PDB file of C-alpha atoms in Angstrom:
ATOM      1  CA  UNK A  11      -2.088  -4.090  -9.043  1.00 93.00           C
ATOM      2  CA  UNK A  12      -4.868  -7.028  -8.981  1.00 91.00           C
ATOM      3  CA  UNK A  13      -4.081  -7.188  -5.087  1.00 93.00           C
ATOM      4  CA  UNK A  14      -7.294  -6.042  -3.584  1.00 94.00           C
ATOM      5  CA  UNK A  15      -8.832  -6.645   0.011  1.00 95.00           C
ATOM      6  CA  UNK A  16     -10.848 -10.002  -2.002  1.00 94.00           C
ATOM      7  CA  UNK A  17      -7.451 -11.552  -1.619  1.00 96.00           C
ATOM      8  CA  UNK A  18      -6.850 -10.972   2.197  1.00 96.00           C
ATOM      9  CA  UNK A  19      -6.610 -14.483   3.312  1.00 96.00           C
ATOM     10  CA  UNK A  20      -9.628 -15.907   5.937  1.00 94.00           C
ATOM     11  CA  UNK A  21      -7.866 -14.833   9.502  1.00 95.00           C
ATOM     12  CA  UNK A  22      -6.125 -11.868   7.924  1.00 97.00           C
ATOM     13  CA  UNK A  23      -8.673  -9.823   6.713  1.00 96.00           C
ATOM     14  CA  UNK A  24      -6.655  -6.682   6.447  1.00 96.00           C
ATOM     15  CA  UNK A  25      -3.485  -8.012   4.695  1.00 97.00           C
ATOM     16  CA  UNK A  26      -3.716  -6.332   1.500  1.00 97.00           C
ATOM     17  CA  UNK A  27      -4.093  -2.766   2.863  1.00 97.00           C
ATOM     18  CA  UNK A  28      -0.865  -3.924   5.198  1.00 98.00           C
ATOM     19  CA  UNK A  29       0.741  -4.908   2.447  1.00 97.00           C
ATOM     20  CA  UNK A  30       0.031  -2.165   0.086  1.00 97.00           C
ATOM     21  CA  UNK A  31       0.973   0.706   2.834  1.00 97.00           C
ATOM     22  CA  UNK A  32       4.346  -1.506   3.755  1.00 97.00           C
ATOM     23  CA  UNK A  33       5.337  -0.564   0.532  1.00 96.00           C
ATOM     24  CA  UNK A  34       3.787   3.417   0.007  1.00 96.00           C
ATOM     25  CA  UNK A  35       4.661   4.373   3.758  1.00 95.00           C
ATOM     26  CA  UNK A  36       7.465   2.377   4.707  1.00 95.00           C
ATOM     27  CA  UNK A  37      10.547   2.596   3.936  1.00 94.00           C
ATOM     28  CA  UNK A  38      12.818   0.861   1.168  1.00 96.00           C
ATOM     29  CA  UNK A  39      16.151  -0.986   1.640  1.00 96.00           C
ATOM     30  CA  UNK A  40      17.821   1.891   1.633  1.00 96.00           C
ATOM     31  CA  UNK A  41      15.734   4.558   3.147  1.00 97.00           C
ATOM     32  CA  UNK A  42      13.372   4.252   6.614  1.00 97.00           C
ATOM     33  CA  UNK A  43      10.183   6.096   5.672  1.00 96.00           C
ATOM     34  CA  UNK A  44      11.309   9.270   7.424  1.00 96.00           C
ATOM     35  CA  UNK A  45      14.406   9.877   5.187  1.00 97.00           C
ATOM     36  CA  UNK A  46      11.870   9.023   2.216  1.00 97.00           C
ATOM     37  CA  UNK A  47       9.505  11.985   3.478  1.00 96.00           C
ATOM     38  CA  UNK A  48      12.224  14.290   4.313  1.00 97.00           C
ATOM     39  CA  UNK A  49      13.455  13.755   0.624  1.00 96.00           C
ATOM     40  CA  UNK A  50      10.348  13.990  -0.883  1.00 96.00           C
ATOM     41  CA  UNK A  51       9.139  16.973   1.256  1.00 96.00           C
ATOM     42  CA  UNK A  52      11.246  19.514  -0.350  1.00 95.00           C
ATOM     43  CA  UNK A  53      10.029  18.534  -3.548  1.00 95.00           C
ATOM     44  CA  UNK A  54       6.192  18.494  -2.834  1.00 94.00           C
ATOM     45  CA  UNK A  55       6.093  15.198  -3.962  1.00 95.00           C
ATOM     46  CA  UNK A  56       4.284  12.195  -2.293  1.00 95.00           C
ATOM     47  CA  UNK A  57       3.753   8.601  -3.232  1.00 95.00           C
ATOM     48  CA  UNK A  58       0.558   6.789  -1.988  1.00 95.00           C
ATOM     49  CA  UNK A  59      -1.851   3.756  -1.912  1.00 96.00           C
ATOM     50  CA  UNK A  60      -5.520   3.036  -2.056  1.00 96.00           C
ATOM     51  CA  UNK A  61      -6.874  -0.796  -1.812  1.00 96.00           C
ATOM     52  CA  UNK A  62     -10.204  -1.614  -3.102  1.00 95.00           C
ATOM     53  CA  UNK A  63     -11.752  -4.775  -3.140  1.00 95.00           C
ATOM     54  CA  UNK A  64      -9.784  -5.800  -6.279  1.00 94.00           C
ATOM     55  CA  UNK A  65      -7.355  -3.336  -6.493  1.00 94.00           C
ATOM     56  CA  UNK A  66      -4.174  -1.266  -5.505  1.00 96.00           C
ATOM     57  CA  UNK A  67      -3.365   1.663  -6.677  1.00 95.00           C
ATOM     58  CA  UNK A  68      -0.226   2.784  -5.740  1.00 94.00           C
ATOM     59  CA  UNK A  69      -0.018   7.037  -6.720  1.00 93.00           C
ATOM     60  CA  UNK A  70       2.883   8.949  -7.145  1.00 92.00           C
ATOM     61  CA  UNK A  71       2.418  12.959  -7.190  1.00 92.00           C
ATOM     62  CA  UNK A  72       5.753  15.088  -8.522  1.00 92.00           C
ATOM     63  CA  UNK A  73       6.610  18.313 -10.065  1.00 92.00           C
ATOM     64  CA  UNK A  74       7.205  18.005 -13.657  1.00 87.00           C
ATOM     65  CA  UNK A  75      11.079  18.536 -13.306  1.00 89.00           C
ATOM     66  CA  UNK A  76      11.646  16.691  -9.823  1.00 90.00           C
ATOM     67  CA  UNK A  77      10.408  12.905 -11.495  1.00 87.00           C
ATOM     68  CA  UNK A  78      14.314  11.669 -11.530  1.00 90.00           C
ATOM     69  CA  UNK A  79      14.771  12.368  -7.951  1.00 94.00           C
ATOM     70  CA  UNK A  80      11.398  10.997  -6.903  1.00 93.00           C
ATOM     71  CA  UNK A  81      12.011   7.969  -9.027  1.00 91.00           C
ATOM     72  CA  UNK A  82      15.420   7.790  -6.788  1.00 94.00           C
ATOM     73  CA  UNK A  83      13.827   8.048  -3.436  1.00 95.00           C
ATOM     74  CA  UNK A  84      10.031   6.681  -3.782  1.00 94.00           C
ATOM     75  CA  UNK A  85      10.566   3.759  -6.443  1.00 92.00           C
ATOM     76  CA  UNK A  86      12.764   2.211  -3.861  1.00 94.00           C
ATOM     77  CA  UNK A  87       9.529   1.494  -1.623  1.00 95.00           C
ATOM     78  CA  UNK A  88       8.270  -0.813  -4.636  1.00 92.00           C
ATOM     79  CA  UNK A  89      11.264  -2.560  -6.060  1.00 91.00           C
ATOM     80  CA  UNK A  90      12.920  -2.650  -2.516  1.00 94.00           C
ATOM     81  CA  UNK A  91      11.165  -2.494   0.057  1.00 96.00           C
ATOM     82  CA  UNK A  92      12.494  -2.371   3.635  1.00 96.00           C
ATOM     83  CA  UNK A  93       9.625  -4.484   5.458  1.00 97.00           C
ATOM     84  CA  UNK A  94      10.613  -3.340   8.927  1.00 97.00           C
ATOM     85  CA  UNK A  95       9.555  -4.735  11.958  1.00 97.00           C
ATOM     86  CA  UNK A  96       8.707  -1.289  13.543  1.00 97.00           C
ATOM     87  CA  UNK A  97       7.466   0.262   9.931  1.00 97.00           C
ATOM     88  CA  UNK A  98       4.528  -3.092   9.895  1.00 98.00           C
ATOM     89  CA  UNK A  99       3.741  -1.822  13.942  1.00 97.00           C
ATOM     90  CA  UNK A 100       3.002   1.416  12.961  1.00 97.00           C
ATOM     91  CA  UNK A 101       1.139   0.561  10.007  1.00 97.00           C
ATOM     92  CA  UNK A 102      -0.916  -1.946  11.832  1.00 97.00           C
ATOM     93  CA  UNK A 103      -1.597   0.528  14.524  1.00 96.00           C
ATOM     94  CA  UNK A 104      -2.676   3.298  12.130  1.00 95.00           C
ATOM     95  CA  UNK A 105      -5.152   0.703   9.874  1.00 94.00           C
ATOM     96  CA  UNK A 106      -6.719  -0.497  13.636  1.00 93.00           C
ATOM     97  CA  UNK A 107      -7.552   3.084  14.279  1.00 91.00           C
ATOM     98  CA  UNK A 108      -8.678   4.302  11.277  1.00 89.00           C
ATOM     99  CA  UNK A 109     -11.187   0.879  11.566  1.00 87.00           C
ATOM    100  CA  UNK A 110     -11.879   1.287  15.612  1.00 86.00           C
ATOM    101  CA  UNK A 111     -12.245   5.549  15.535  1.00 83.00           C
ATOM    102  CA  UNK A 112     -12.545   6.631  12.516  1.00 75.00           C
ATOM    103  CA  UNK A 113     -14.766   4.445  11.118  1.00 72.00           C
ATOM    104  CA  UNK A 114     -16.970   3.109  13.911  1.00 74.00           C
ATOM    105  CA  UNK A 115     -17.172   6.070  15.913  1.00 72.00           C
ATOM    106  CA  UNK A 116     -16.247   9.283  13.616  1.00 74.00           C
ATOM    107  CA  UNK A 117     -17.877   8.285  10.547  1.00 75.00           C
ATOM    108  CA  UNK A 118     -21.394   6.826  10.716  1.00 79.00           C
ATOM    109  CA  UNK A 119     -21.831   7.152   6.829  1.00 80.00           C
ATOM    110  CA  UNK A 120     -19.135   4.728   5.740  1.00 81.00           C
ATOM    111  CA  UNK A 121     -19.802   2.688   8.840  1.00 76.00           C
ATOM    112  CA  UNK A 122     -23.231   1.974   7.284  1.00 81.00           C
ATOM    113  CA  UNK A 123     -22.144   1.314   3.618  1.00 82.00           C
ATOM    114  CA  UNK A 124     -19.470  -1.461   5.642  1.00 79.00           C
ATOM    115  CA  UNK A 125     -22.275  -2.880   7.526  1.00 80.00           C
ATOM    116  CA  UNK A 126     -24.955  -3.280   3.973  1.00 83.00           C
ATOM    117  CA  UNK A 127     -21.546  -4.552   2.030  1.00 82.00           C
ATOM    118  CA  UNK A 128     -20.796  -7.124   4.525  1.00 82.00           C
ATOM    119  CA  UNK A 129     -24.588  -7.677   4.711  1.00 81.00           C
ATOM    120  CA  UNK A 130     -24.846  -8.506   0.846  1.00 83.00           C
ATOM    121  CA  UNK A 131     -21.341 -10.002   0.428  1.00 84.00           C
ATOM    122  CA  UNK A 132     -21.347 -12.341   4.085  1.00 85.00           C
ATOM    123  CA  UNK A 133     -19.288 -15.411   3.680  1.00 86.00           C
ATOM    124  CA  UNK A 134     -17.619 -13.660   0.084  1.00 87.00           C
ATOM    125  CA  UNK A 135     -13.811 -12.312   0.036  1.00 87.00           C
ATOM    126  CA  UNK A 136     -15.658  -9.341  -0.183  1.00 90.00           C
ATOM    127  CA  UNK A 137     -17.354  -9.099   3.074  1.00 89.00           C
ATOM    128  CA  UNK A 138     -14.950  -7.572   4.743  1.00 90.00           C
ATOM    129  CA  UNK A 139     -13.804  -3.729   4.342  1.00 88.00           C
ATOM    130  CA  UNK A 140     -10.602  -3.001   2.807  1.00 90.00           C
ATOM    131  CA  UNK A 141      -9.008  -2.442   5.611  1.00 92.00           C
ATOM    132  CA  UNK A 142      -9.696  -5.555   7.202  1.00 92.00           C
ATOM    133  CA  UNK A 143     -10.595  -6.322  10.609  1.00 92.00           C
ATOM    134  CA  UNK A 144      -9.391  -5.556  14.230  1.00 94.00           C
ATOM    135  CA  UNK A 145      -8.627  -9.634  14.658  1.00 95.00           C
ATOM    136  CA  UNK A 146      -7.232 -10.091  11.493  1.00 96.00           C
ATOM    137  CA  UNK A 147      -5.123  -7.023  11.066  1.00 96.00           C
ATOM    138  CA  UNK A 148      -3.597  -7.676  14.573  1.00 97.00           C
ATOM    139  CA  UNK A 149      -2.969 -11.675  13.003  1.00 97.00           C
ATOM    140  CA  UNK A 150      -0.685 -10.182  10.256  1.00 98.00           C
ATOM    141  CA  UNK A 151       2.501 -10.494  10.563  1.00 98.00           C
ATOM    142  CA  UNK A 152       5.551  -9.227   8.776  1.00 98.00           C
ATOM    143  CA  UNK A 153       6.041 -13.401   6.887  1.00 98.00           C
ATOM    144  CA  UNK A 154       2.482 -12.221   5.886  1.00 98.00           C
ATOM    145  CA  UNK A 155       3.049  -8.996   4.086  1.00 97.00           C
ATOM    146  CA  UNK A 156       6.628  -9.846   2.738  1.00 97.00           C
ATOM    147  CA  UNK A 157       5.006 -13.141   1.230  1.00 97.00           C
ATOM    148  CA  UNK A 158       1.660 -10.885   0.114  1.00 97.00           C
ATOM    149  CA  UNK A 159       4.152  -8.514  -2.131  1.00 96.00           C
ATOM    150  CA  UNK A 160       6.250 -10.978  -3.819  1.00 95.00           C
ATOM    151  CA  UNK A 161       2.870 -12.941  -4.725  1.00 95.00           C
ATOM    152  CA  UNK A 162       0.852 -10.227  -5.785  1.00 94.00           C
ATOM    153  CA  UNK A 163       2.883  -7.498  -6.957  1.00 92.00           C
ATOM    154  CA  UNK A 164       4.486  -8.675 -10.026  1.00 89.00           C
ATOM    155  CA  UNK A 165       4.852  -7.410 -13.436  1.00 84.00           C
ATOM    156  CA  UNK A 166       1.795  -9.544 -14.795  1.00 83.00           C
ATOM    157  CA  UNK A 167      -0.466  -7.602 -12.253  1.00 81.00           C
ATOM    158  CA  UNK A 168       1.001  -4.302 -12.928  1.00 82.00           C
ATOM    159  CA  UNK A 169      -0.879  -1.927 -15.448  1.00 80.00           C
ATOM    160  CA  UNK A 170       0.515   1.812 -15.473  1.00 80.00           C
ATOM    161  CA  UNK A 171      -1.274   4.934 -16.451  1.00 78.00           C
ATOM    162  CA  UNK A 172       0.690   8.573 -16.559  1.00 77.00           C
ATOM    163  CA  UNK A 173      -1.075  11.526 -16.041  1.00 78.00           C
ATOM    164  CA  UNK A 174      -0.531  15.209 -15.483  1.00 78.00           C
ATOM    165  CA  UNK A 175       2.095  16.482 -17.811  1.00 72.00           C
ATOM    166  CA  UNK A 176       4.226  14.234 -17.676  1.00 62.00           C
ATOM    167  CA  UNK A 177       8.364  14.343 -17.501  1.00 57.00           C
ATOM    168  CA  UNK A 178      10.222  15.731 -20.427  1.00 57.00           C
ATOM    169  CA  UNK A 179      11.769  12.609 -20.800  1.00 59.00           C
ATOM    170  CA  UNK A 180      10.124   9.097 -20.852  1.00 58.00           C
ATOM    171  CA  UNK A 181      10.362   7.727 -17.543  1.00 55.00           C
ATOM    172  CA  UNK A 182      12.162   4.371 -17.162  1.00 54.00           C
ATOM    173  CA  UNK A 183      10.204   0.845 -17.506  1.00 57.00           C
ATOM    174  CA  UNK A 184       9.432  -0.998 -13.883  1.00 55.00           C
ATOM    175  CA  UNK A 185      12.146  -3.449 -12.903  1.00 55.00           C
ATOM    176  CA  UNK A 186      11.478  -6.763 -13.724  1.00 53.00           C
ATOM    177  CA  UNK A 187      11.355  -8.232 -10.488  1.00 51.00           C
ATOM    178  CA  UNK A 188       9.167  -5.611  -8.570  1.00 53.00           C
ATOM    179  CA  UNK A 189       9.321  -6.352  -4.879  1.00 49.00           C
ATOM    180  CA  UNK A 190      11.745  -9.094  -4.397  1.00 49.00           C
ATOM    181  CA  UNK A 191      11.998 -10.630  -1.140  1.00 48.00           C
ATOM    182  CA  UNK A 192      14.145  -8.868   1.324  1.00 50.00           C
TER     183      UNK A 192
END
């Protein structure tokens, strides 16, 4: 999806990353997030996201004969997503320390290609990391990330690429309406 960390809004620098793990590792309607892993577990199946500047890749990994059930219990996260109050805490917690300790004090590699990006892009959408920043993840709020999914994950935006195998049968087409609002 064209929903990248360029499109975190000034104050909630952070918002995409939010937004994109609300949906991979939070639960759907249906499901909280540990009934999703429990499901997927025995399956050795997972279903993932990765935010860029520009992008978000949401990734889906399955056995070859287990894609119906993982379509049952993952594709729930993207077509209907829970957006919890406690599932956006725990998210928010996680991105802060993955910024605060793993980044600024376990990682002094990345830390400097941060500190030259935000150097060379200053005053850009992209002069921020992806994952935002301590003030603005802690601004976001759940009206954020519910509003950031129905704008930004739509059909338009989505562009999907199989790989591996493959099921034996075609998989089914996305919904329409990909994340409506809960």
């Amino acid at each position: 999806f064209q929903a990248g960390s360029a499109r975190d809004p000034a104050g909630k620098e952070g918002l995409a990353a939010i937004a994109a793990d609300m949906l991979a590792d939070a639960g759907s309607r249906r499901l909280r997030i540990d009934e999703i892993r429990a499901a997927l577990h025995p399956l050795a199946a997972s279903f993932s996201a990765v935010v860029d500047k520009e992008l978000v890749t949401l990734t889906g990994t399955f056995p070859r004969d287990a894609w119906e059930r993982f379509v049952e219990v993952a594709l729930p996260q993207l077509t209907a997503p829970g957006f919890r109050a406690e599932d956006l805490q725990r998210v928010k917690d996680d991105h802060r320390n993955a910024l605060v300790q793993d980044l600024r004090e376990a990682n002094d590699e990345e830390l400097g290609k941060e500190r030259l990006q935000a150097n060379l892009f200053s005053g850009t959408p992209y002069g921020h990391p992806a994952l935002g920043t301590v003030a603005g993840i802690e601004a976001v709020t759940l009206e954020d990330a519910t509003a950031f999914v129905r704008q930004h994950y739509v059909r338009a935006d989505l562009a999907v690429g199989p790989g591996g195998a493959g099921p034996p049968a075609r998989p089914p087409r996305p919904p329409r309406d990909l994340a409506p609002p809960p």
